Amino acid sequence: MSAFIVLGAQWGDEGKGKMTDYLAEDAEVVVRYQGGNNAGHTVEVEDKQYKLHLIPSGVLYDTKLNVIGNGVVVDPKAFFHEIDYLQGVGVKVTPEKLVVSDRAHLIMPYHRVLDKLKEQARGKNDIGTTGKGIGPCYTDKFERCGIRVCDLLHKEVFEEKLRTNLEMKNPYITKVLGGEALKFDEILAEYLAFAERLRPYVQDTSVVVYDAIKANKKVLFEGAQGMLLDIDYGTYPYVTSSNTTAGGVSNGVGIGPTMITNAVGIAKAYTTRVGKGPFPTELNDEMGDWIREKGHEFGVTTGRARRCGWLDLVILKTTVRVCGLTSLAVTKIDTLAGLEKIKVCVGYKFNGKIIDYFPASLEDLAKCEPVYEEFEGWDDSVANARSYDQLPENAKKYLKRIEEITETRISIVSVGPRRDQTMRVAEL
Ligand code: GDP
Ligand code: IMO
Ligand code: MG
């Protein structure tokens, strides 16, 4: 049995798309289990670059089955937009290759509207969401008024649920948030058209994934966002609305945790974050700008500049603990090439003590001062390394120290965006 999780160990954009694509080579099934089209996963194959938001990164192979699990929130408009984009660039997408859970919740037009209006209403306390309707959709799921994929396939059920939702939401949108009312007929017509196009893709994906694992097929669970955007363990409230941790897989797919064999945390060799919220090792200076430019740190979904800072091992230790990581994959060590000195945060100074865990309270976190170790840099030749031996000595020292402090082995090192710029250095 082998079922692997690939998840973001920081604040997202660690290279999950690239790693999923790389590891999918010897997997048969690739599964998304949380989030929605707030994600932006980049995969580069030879000279082509693909950007995926909702569809699993295994889709670039012709022979893999891709699954959108029940824990994902599905915007049908974005789903078909992505299918059309993929078909347009020559990637085949058919119901034989892609299935969607009948239990997944649908992102509705009012979720997108609410996301934007609520952000505006928060003013300077906004979260900096992607505006894709993710939070309002998960809110309805837990409020128990959400509309699921299976509802969409039953016209009368869908109509009734849409009507009830609009009766509740339109007054809130217009009277409290100052927006415009949404029109029942327009949404109904749009979604009923989606229903017919979606129907062939819909399955009970818990059964699909369970059967695949039982049949000894390799299954890969592709996380979206990252550990510190987790609704429970992230920098709340500056988080997304799903469980991005390994714990999210079991609920988001409908399989027991004992069926999962490995969890690989993807970590950039430094740290980035998009949107608002605390970031202890952030570099609000020329060094931060240098990393952003060299690493092309601009969001795939919103185009926003990513905030950049030094690698924070307090974060990685937290991810190792909360997600039970079996190994780490470190990406973008080529981005740091050319720096004379590189810093790594190995703990926080808090109330006169050194701590190595992430405090829950943002007020306490604000008092934490990163404690750094300094490393000698390496040069751009790192991008040509194809095995661990070929890495510059200083890069090896850097990686060794990450392993020591996190007490976790590094299984993969990535030295560039392409599939071939990846090396397997240990067991996953
Ligand atoms: P994801 O959301 O975790 O899939 O990551 P994104 O796609 O949002 O951002 C990661 C970016 O880094 C993408 O542009 C990747 O092509 C790129 N990338 C991934 N690994 C490496 C690497 O090792 N080196 C460099 N230079 N770029 C990388
Ligand atoms: P991938 O999968 C980085 C961030 C947003 C915002 C917060 C809440 O590409 O790593 P949301 O729209 O989810 O309610 O926004 O979460 N965020 C991400 N940041 N990478 C992502 O996805 C993200 N998805 C959401 O910027 O701060
Ligand atoms: Mg991304």
Coordinates of C-alpha atoms and ligand atoms in Angstrom, one line a residue:
M1 CA 0.0 0.0 0.0
S2 CA 1.4 3.5 -0.8
A3 CA -0.5 6.7 -0.4
F4 CA 1.5 9.8 -0.2
I5 CA 0.7 13.4 0.9
V6 CA 2.5 16.3 -0.8
L7 CA 1.7 19.4 1.3
G8 CA 2.9 22.9 1.7
A9 CA 5.0 23.3 4.9
Q10 CA 4.9 27.1 5.0
W11 CA 2.4 29.7 3.7
G12 CA 1.8 28.2 0.3
D13 CA 3.5 28.5 -3.1
E14 CA 6.4 26.2 -2.0
G15 CA 6.4 24.3 -5.3
K16 CA 3.6 21.7 -4.6
G17 CA 2.5 21.7 -8.3
K18 CA 6.1 20.9 -9.4
M19 CA 6.6 18.2 -6.7
T20 CA 3.2 16.6 -7.4
D21 CA 4.0 16.4 -11.1
Y22 CA 7.5 15.0 -10.4
L23 CA 6.1 12.4 -8.0
A24 CA 3.1 11.6 -10.1
E25 CA 5.4 9.9 -12.6
D26 CA 5.2 6.7 -10.5
A27 CA 1.7 7.2 -9.1
E28 CA -1.5 6.2 -10.7
V29 CA -4.0 8.5 -8.9
V30 CA -3.6 12.2 -7.9
V31 CA -6.1 13.7 -5.5
R32 CA -6.9 17.2 -4.3
Y33 CA -8.5 17.1 -0.8
Q34 CA -9.1 20.8 0.3
G35 CA -9.1 24.4 -0.9
G36 CA -10.4 25.4 -4.3
N37 CA -9.3 27.6 -7.1
N38 CA -7.6 29.9 -4.6
A39 CA -4.6 27.7 -5.3
G40 CA -2.2 28.4 -8.1
H41 CA 0.1 25.5 -8.9
T42 CA 2.8 25.8 -11.5
V43 CA 4.2 22.9 -13.4
E44 CA 7.0 23.2 -16.0
V45 CA 7.6 20.4 -18.4
E46 CA 10.5 21.0 -20.9
D47 CA 9.8 24.5 -22.2
K48 CA 6.1 24.6 -21.4
Q49 CA 4.6 26.2 -18.3
Y50 CA 1.1 25.2 -17.0
K51 CA -0.8 26.9 -14.2
L52 CA -3.4 24.9 -12.4
H53 CA -5.9 26.1 -9.8
L54 CA -8.5 23.4 -9.2
I55 CA -7.5 20.4 -11.2
P56 CA -4.9 18.1 -9.8
S57 CA -1.4 18.4 -11.2
G58 CA -1.4 14.8 -12.4
V59 CA -3.6 15.9 -15.3
L60 CA -0.6 16.7 -17.4
Y61 CA 0.0 12.9 -17.8
D62 CA -2.4 11.1 -20.1
T63 CA -2.5 8.0 -18.0
K64 CA -3.2 9.2 -14.4
L65 CA -6.6 9.4 -12.7
N66 CA -7.2 12.8 -11.1
V67 CA -9.6 13.2 -8.3
I68 CA -11.3 16.3 -6.8
G69 CA -12.3 15.1 -3.3
N70 CA -15.3 16.0 -1.1
G71 CA -13.1 18.5 0.9
V72 CA -12.5 20.7 -2.1
V73 CA -14.8 23.6 -2.8
V74 CA -15.7 23.6 -6.5
D75 CA -16.5 26.6 -8.6
P76 CA -18.0 25.1 -11.7
K77 CA -17.2 28.2 -13.8
A78 CA -13.5 28.0 -12.8
F79 CA -13.6 24.2 -13.3
F80 CA -14.7 24.4 -16.9
H81 CA -12.5 27.5 -17.6
E82 CA -9.5 25.4 -16.5
I83 CA -10.6 22.4 -18.6
D84 CA -10.9 24.7 -21.6
Y85 CA -7.5 26.2 -21.0
L86 CA -5.9 22.8 -20.7
Q87 CA -7.6 21.4 -23.8
G88 CA -6.4 24.6 -25.6
V89 CA -2.8 23.9 -24.8
G90 CA -3.1 20.3 -25.8
V91 CA -3.8 18.5 -22.5
K92 CA -6.6 16.0 -22.8
V93 CA -9.2 16.2 -20.0
T94 CA -12.0 13.6 -20.0
P95 CA -14.2 12.0 -17.4
E96 CA -11.9 8.9 -17.7
K97 CA -9.1 11.0 -16.4
L98 CA -10.8 13.4 -14.0
V99 CA -13.5 12.7 -11.4
V100 CA -15.3 15.1 -9.0
S101 CA -16.8 14.1 -5.6
D102 CA -20.6 14.2 -5.4
R103 CA -20.1 15.5 -1.9
A104 CA -17.9 18.5 -2.8
H105 CA -19.5 21.9 -2.0
L106 CA -20.2 24.3 -4.9
I107 CA -18.9 27.8 -4.9
M108 CA -21.8 30.0 -6.0
P109 CA -21.7 33.5 -7.4
Y110 CA -22.9 34.9 -4.0
H111 CA -19.8 33.4 -2.4
R112 CA -17.5 35.3 -4.7
V113 CA -19.5 38.5 -4.1
L114 CA -19.5 38.0 -0.3
D115 CA -15.8 37.3 -0.3
K116 CA -15.1 40.7 -1.9
L117 CA -17.7 42.7 0.0
K118 CA -16.6 41.3 3.4
E119 CA -13.0 42.1 2.6
Q120 CA -14.0 45.7 1.8
A121 CA -16.0 45.8 5.0
R122 CA -13.1 44.7 7.1
G123 CA -11.2 47.8 5.9
K124 CA -7.7 47.8 7.3
N125 CA -8.3 44.5 9.0
D126 CA -8.8 42.7 5.7
I127 CA -7.3 39.2 5.4
G128 CA -6.1 39.6 1.8
T129 CA -8.1 36.7 0.4
T130 CA -7.9 35.6 -3.2
G131 CA -11.5 36.7 -3.7
K132 CA -12.6 33.4 -5.1
G133 CA -15.4 32.8 -2.6
I134 CA -13.5 30.2 -0.6
G135 CA -14.3 31.4 2.9
P136 CA -18.0 32.1 2.3
C137 CA -18.4 28.6 0.7
Y138 CA -16.8 26.8 3.6
T139 CA -18.9 29.0 6.0
D140 CA -22.1 27.7 4.3
K141 CA -20.8 24.1 4.5
F142 CA -20.5 24.4 8.3
E143 CA -23.7 26.4 8.6
R144 CA -25.4 23.5 6.7
C145 CA -26.9 25.6 4.0
G146 CA -24.3 24.8 1.3
I147 CA -25.1 23.3 -2.1
R148 CA -23.2 20.2 -3.0
V149 CA -22.4 18.7 -6.4
C150 CA -25.0 16.0 -5.9
D151 CA -27.6 18.7 -5.3
L152 CA -26.8 20.3 -8.6
L153 CA -27.6 17.0 -10.4
H154 CA -31.2 17.1 -9.0
K155 CA -32.8 20.1 -10.6
E156 CA -35.6 20.5 -8.0
V157 CA -33.3 20.2 -5.0
F158 CA -30.9 22.7 -6.5
E159 CA -33.6 25.2 -7.3
E160 CA -35.0 25.0 -3.8
K161 CA -31.6 25.4 -2.2
L162 CA -30.7 28.3 -4.4
R163 CA -33.9 30.1 -3.7
T164 CA -33.5 29.7 0.1
N165 CA -29.9 30.8 0.0
L166 CA -30.7 33.9 -2.1
E167 CA -33.6 34.8 0.3
M168 CA -31.1 34.8 3.2
K169 CA -28.1 36.3 1.3
N170 CA -29.6 39.1 -0.8
P171 CA -30.8 41.2 2.1
Y172 CA -27.4 40.8 3.8
I173 CA -25.5 41.7 0.6
T174 CA -27.7 44.7 -0.1
K175 CA -28.6 46.1 3.3
V176 CA -25.5 45.3 5.4
L177 CA -22.7 45.2 2.8
G178 CA -24.1 47.7 0.3
G179 CA -23.8 45.4 -2.7
E180 CA -26.2 44.5 -5.5
A181 CA -28.8 41.7 -5.2
L182 CA -28.1 38.5 -7.2
K183 CA -30.7 37.3 -9.6
F184 CA -32.2 33.8 -9.1
D185 CA -33.1 33.2 -12.8
E186 CA -29.6 34.0 -14.0
I187 CA -27.8 31.8 -11.5
L188 CA -30.3 29.0 -12.1
A189 CA -29.8 29.0 -15.9
E190 CA -26.0 29.2 -15.6
Y191 CA -25.8 26.4 -13.0
L192 CA -28.2 24.1 -14.8
A193 CA -26.0 24.3 -17.9
F194 CA -23.0 23.5 -15.7
A195 CA -24.9 20.5 -14.3
E196 CA -25.2 18.8 -17.6
R197 CA -21.5 19.4 -18.4
L198 CA -20.4 18.3 -14.9
R199 CA -22.6 15.1 -14.7
P200 CA -20.1 12.7 -16.4
Y201 CA -17.3 13.7 -14.1
V202 CA -19.2 13.1 -10.8
Q203 CA -18.6 10.0 -8.7
D204 CA -18.4 8.9 -5.1
T205 CA -14.6 9.6 -5.0
S206 CA -14.2 8.0 -1.5
V207 CA -15.0 4.7 -3.2
V208 CA -12.7 5.5 -6.1
V209 CA -9.7 6.3 -3.9
Y210 CA -10.3 3.5 -1.4
D211 CA -10.5 0.9 -4.3
A212 CA -7.3 2.3 -5.8
I213 CA -5.4 2.0 -2.6
K214 CA -6.8 -1.5 -2.0
A215 CA -5.6 -2.5 -5.5
N216 CA -2.1 -1.4 -4.5
K217 CA -2.1 1.6 -6.8
K218 CA 0.1 4.5 -5.8
V219 CA -2.0 7.4 -4.7
L220 CA -0.8 11.0 -4.3
F221 CA -2.6 13.6 -2.3
E222 CA -1.9 17.1 -3.5
G223 CA -2.2 19.7 -0.8
A224 CA -3.2 23.3 -1.6
Q225 CA -2.0 26.4 0.4
G226 CA 0.3 25.5 3.3
M227 CA 0.5 24.5 7.0
L228 CA 0.4 28.1 8.3
L229 CA -2.7 28.9 6.3
D230 CA -4.5 26.0 8.1
I231 CA -7.8 27.1 9.8
D232 CA -6.7 25.5 13.1
Y233 CA -3.0 25.6 13.2
G234 CA -2.2 28.6 10.9
T235 CA -1.9 32.3 11.8
Y236 CA -5.6 32.7 12.5
P237 CA -7.5 34.7 11.3
Y238 CA -5.0 35.3 8.5
V239 CA -5.5 31.8 7.1
T240 CA -7.7 30.1 4.5
S241 CA -10.9 28.3 5.5
S242 CA -9.8 24.6 5.2
N243 CA -7.5 22.1 6.9
T244 CA -4.3 22.3 4.9
T245 CA -2.6 19.9 7.3
A246 CA -2.2 16.2 6.8
G247 CA -5.3 15.7 8.9
G248 CA -7.3 17.3 6.1
V249 CA -6.7 14.4 3.8
S250 CA -8.7 11.8 5.6
N251 CA -11.8 14.0 5.9
G252 CA -11.3 15.7 2.5
V253 CA -11.1 12.4 0.7
G254 CA -13.1 10.0 2.8
I255 CA -10.5 7.4 3.6
G256 CA -9.1 6.4 7.0
P257 CA -5.8 7.9 8.2
T258 CA -4.3 4.5 8.5
M259 CA -4.4 4.2 4.8
I260 CA -1.9 7.0 4.4
T261 CA 1.7 5.9 4.3
N262 CA 3.9 9.0 3.9
A263 CA 3.6 12.8 4.2
V264 CA 6.1 14.9 2.4
G265 CA 6.3 18.6 3.4
I266 CA 7.4 20.9 0.6
A267 CA 9.5 23.8 1.9
K268 CA 11.1 26.7 0.0
A269 CA 14.7 27.3 0.9
Y270 CA 13.4 30.7 2.2
T271 CA 9.9 31.9 3.2
T272 CA 7.1 33.7 1.3
R273 CA 3.6 34.7 2.1
V274 CA 0.8 36.4 0.1
G275 CA -1.9 38.4 1.8
K276 CA -1.8 39.8 5.3
G277 CA -0.8 38.4 8.6
P278 CA 2.3 37.9 10.7
F279 CA 5.6 36.8 9.2
P280 CA 8.5 36.8 11.8
T281 CA 11.4 36.4 9.4
E282 CA 10.0 38.9 6.7
L283 CA 12.6 41.0 5.0
N284 CA 11.2 44.5 4.4
D285 CA 14.4 45.7 2.8
E286 CA 16.6 45.3 -0.3
M287 CA 17.3 41.7 0.6
G288 CA 13.6 40.9 0.5
D289 CA 13.3 42.7 -2.9
W290 CA 16.3 40.8 -4.2
I291 CA 14.7 37.4 -3.3
R292 CA 11.4 38.4 -4.8
E293 CA 13.0 39.4 -8.1
K294 CA 15.3 36.4 -8.3
G295 CA 12.6 33.9 -7.3
H296 CA 9.9 35.5 -9.4
E297 CA 7.8 35.7 -6.3
F298 CA 4.5 36.9 -7.7
G299 CA 1.2 35.1 -7.1
V300 CA -0.1 32.6 -9.7
T301 CA -3.8 33.3 -8.8
T302 CA -3.9 37.0 -8.1
G303 CA -0.6 38.3 -9.5
R304 CA 0.2 39.9 -6.1
A305 CA 3.8 40.4 -5.0
R306 CA 4.8 37.8 -2.4
R307 CA 6.3 38.9 0.8
C308 CA 9.8 37.3 1.2
G309 CA 12.0 36.4 4.2
W310 CA 14.6 34.0 5.6
L311 CA 13.8 30.3 6.1
D312 CA 12.1 29.8 9.4
L313 CA 12.7 26.4 11.0
V314 CA 10.2 27.1 13.8
I315 CA 7.6 26.8 11.1
L316 CA 9.1 23.6 9.6
K317 CA 9.3 22.0 13.1
T318 CA 5.6 22.9 13.6
T319 CA 4.7 21.3 10.3
V320 CA 6.7 18.2 11.1
R321 CA 4.8 17.8 14.4
V322 CA 1.3 18.7 13.2
C323 CA 1.5 16.8 10.0
G324 CA 3.7 13.9 11.0
L325 CA 6.0 14.5 8.0
T326 CA 8.0 11.6 7.0
S327 CA 10.4 13.8 4.9
L328 CA 10.9 17.3 3.5
A329 CA 11.4 18.4 -0.1
V330 CA 13.3 21.6 -0.3
T331 CA 12.8 23.8 -3.4
K332 CA 14.4 26.9 -4.8
I333 CA 17.8 26.6 -3.4
D334 CA 18.9 28.0 -6.8
T335 CA 17.1 31.3 -5.9
L336 CA 19.4 31.9 -3.0
A337 CA 22.5 31.4 -5.2
G338 CA 24.7 34.5 -5.4
L339 CA 24.2 35.6 -1.8
E340 CA 27.3 35.8 0.4
K341 CA 25.5 35.1 3.6
I342 CA 22.2 33.4 4.2
K343 CA 20.3 33.4 7.5
V344 CA 18.1 30.7 8.9
C345 CA 15.8 31.2 11.9
V346 CA 16.3 28.4 14.4
G347 CA 14.1 29.6 17.3
Y348 CA 12.2 32.6 18.7
K349 CA 13.3 34.7 21.6
F350 CA 10.0 35.2 23.6
N351 CA 9.8 36.7 27.1
G352 CA 13.5 36.1 27.7
K353 CA 13.4 32.4 26.6
I354 CA 14.2 30.7 23.3
I355 CA 11.2 28.8 22.0
D356 CA 10.9 26.5 19.0
Y357 CA 7.1 26.3 18.6
F358 CA 4.6 28.7 17.0
P359 CA 2.5 30.7 19.6
A360 CA -1.3 30.7 19.0
S361 CA -1.8 34.3 20.0
L362 CA -0.8 36.9 17.4
E363 CA 0.0 39.3 20.2
D364 CA 2.6 36.8 21.6
L365 CA 3.9 36.1 18.1
A366 CA 4.5 39.8 17.6
K367 CA 6.8 39.7 20.6
C368 CA 8.8 36.8 19.2
E369 CA 12.3 37.8 17.9
P370 CA 13.8 35.4 15.4
V371 CA 17.2 33.9 16.4
Y372 CA 19.3 33.4 13.4
E373 CA 22.2 31.1 12.3
E374 CA 24.3 32.4 9.4
F375 CA 25.5 30.3 6.5
E376 CA 28.0 30.8 3.7
G377 CA 26.3 31.1 0.3
W378 CA 26.8 29.2 -3.0
D379 CA 26.8 30.2 -6.6
D380 CA 24.5 29.7 -9.6
S381 CA 26.1 26.4 -10.6
V382 CA 23.7 24.9 -8.1
A383 CA 20.9 24.9 -10.8
N384 CA 22.9 22.4 -12.9
A385 CA 23.3 19.8 -10.1
R386 CA 21.5 16.6 -10.8
S387 CA 22.6 14.6 -7.8
Y388 CA 23.4 15.4 -4.2
D389 CA 27.1 15.0 -4.8
Q390 CA 27.0 17.7 -7.4
L391 CA 25.6 20.3 -5.0
P392 CA 28.0 23.0 -3.8
E393 CA 29.4 22.1 -0.3
N394 CA 27.8 25.2 1.3
A395 CA 24.3 24.2 0.0
K396 CA 24.9 20.7 1.4
K397 CA 25.7 22.2 4.8
Y398 CA 22.5 24.3 4.6
L399 CA 20.4 21.2 3.9
K400 CA 22.2 19.2 6.6
R401 CA 21.3 21.8 9.2
I402 CA 17.7 21.8 8.1
E403 CA 17.6 18.1 8.7
E404 CA 19.3 18.3 12.1
I405 CA 17.1 21.0 13.5
T406 CA 13.8 19.6 12.1
E407 CA 14.9 16.0 12.9
T408 CA 13.5 15.1 9.5
R409 CA 15.2 13.8 6.4
I410 CA 15.2 15.7 3.2
S411 CA 14.0 13.4 0.4
I412 CA 14.0 15.7 -2.6
V413 CA 16.0 18.8 -3.5
S414 CA 14.8 21.1 -6.3
V415 CA 17.2 23.4 -8.1
G416 CA 14.9 24.9 -10.8
P417 CA 11.3 25.0 -12.0
R418 CA 11.5 22.1 -14.5
R419 CA 10.9 18.4 -13.9
D420 CA 14.5 17.5 -14.7
Q421 CA 15.8 20.0 -12.1
T422 CA 14.8 17.7 -9.3
M423 CA 16.8 15.1 -7.3
R424 CA 15.7 12.3 -5.1
V425 CA 18.1 12.1 -2.3
A426 CA 16.3 9.8 0.3
E427 CA 13.2 7.9 1.0
L428 CA 10.0 9.9 0.9
Ligands
GDP1 P1 2.6 25.9 -5.4 O1 1.4 26.7 -5.2 O2 3.2 25.3 -4.2 O3 2.4 24.8 -6.5 O4 3.8 26.8 -6.0 P2 3.6 28.0 -7.1 O5 3.5 27.4 -8.4 O6 2.6 29.0 -6.7 O7 5.0 28.7 -6.9 C1 6.2 28.1 -7.0 C2 7.0 28.7 -8.1 O8 8.3 28.3 -8.1 C3 6.5 28.3 -9.5 O9 6.7 29.3 -10.4 C4 7.5 27.1 -9.9 O10 7.6 26.9 -11.2 C5 8.7 27.6 -9.2 N1 9.6 26.5 -8.7 C6 9.3 25.3 -8.1 N2 10.5 24.7 -7.7 C7 11.5 25.6 -8.1 C8 12.9 25.5 -7.9 O11 13.5 24.6 -7.3 N3 13.6 26.6 -8.4 C9 13.1 27.6 -9.0 N4 13.8 28.6 -9.4 N5 11.7 27.7 -9.2 C10 11.0 26.7 -8.7
IMO2 P1 -1.2 27.5 -3.3 O1 -2.0 26.2 -3.3 C1 -0.5 31.2 -1.1 C2 -3.9 33.0 1.1 C3 -4.4 34.3 0.6 C4 -4.9 34.9 1.9 C5 -5.4 33.7 2.7 C6 -6.9 33.5 2.6 O2 -0.9 28.1 -4.6 O3 0.0 27.4 -2.3 P2 -8.6 32.6 0.7 O4 -8.8 33.1 -0.7 O5 -8.1 31.2 0.7 O6 -9.7 32.8 1.6 O7 -7.3 33.5 1.2 O8 -4.8 32.6 2.1 N1 -3.8 31.9 0.0 C7 -2.7 31.5 -0.5 N2 -1.4 31.9 -0.4 N3 -0.8 30.1 -1.9 C8 -2.0 29.7 -2.0 O9 -2.3 28.6 -2.6 C9 -3.1 30.4 -1.3 N4 -4.4 30.2 -1.3 C10 -4.8 31.1 -0.4 O10 -3.5 35.1 0.0 O11 -3.8 35.4 2.6
MG3 MG 0.8 28.7 -5.6

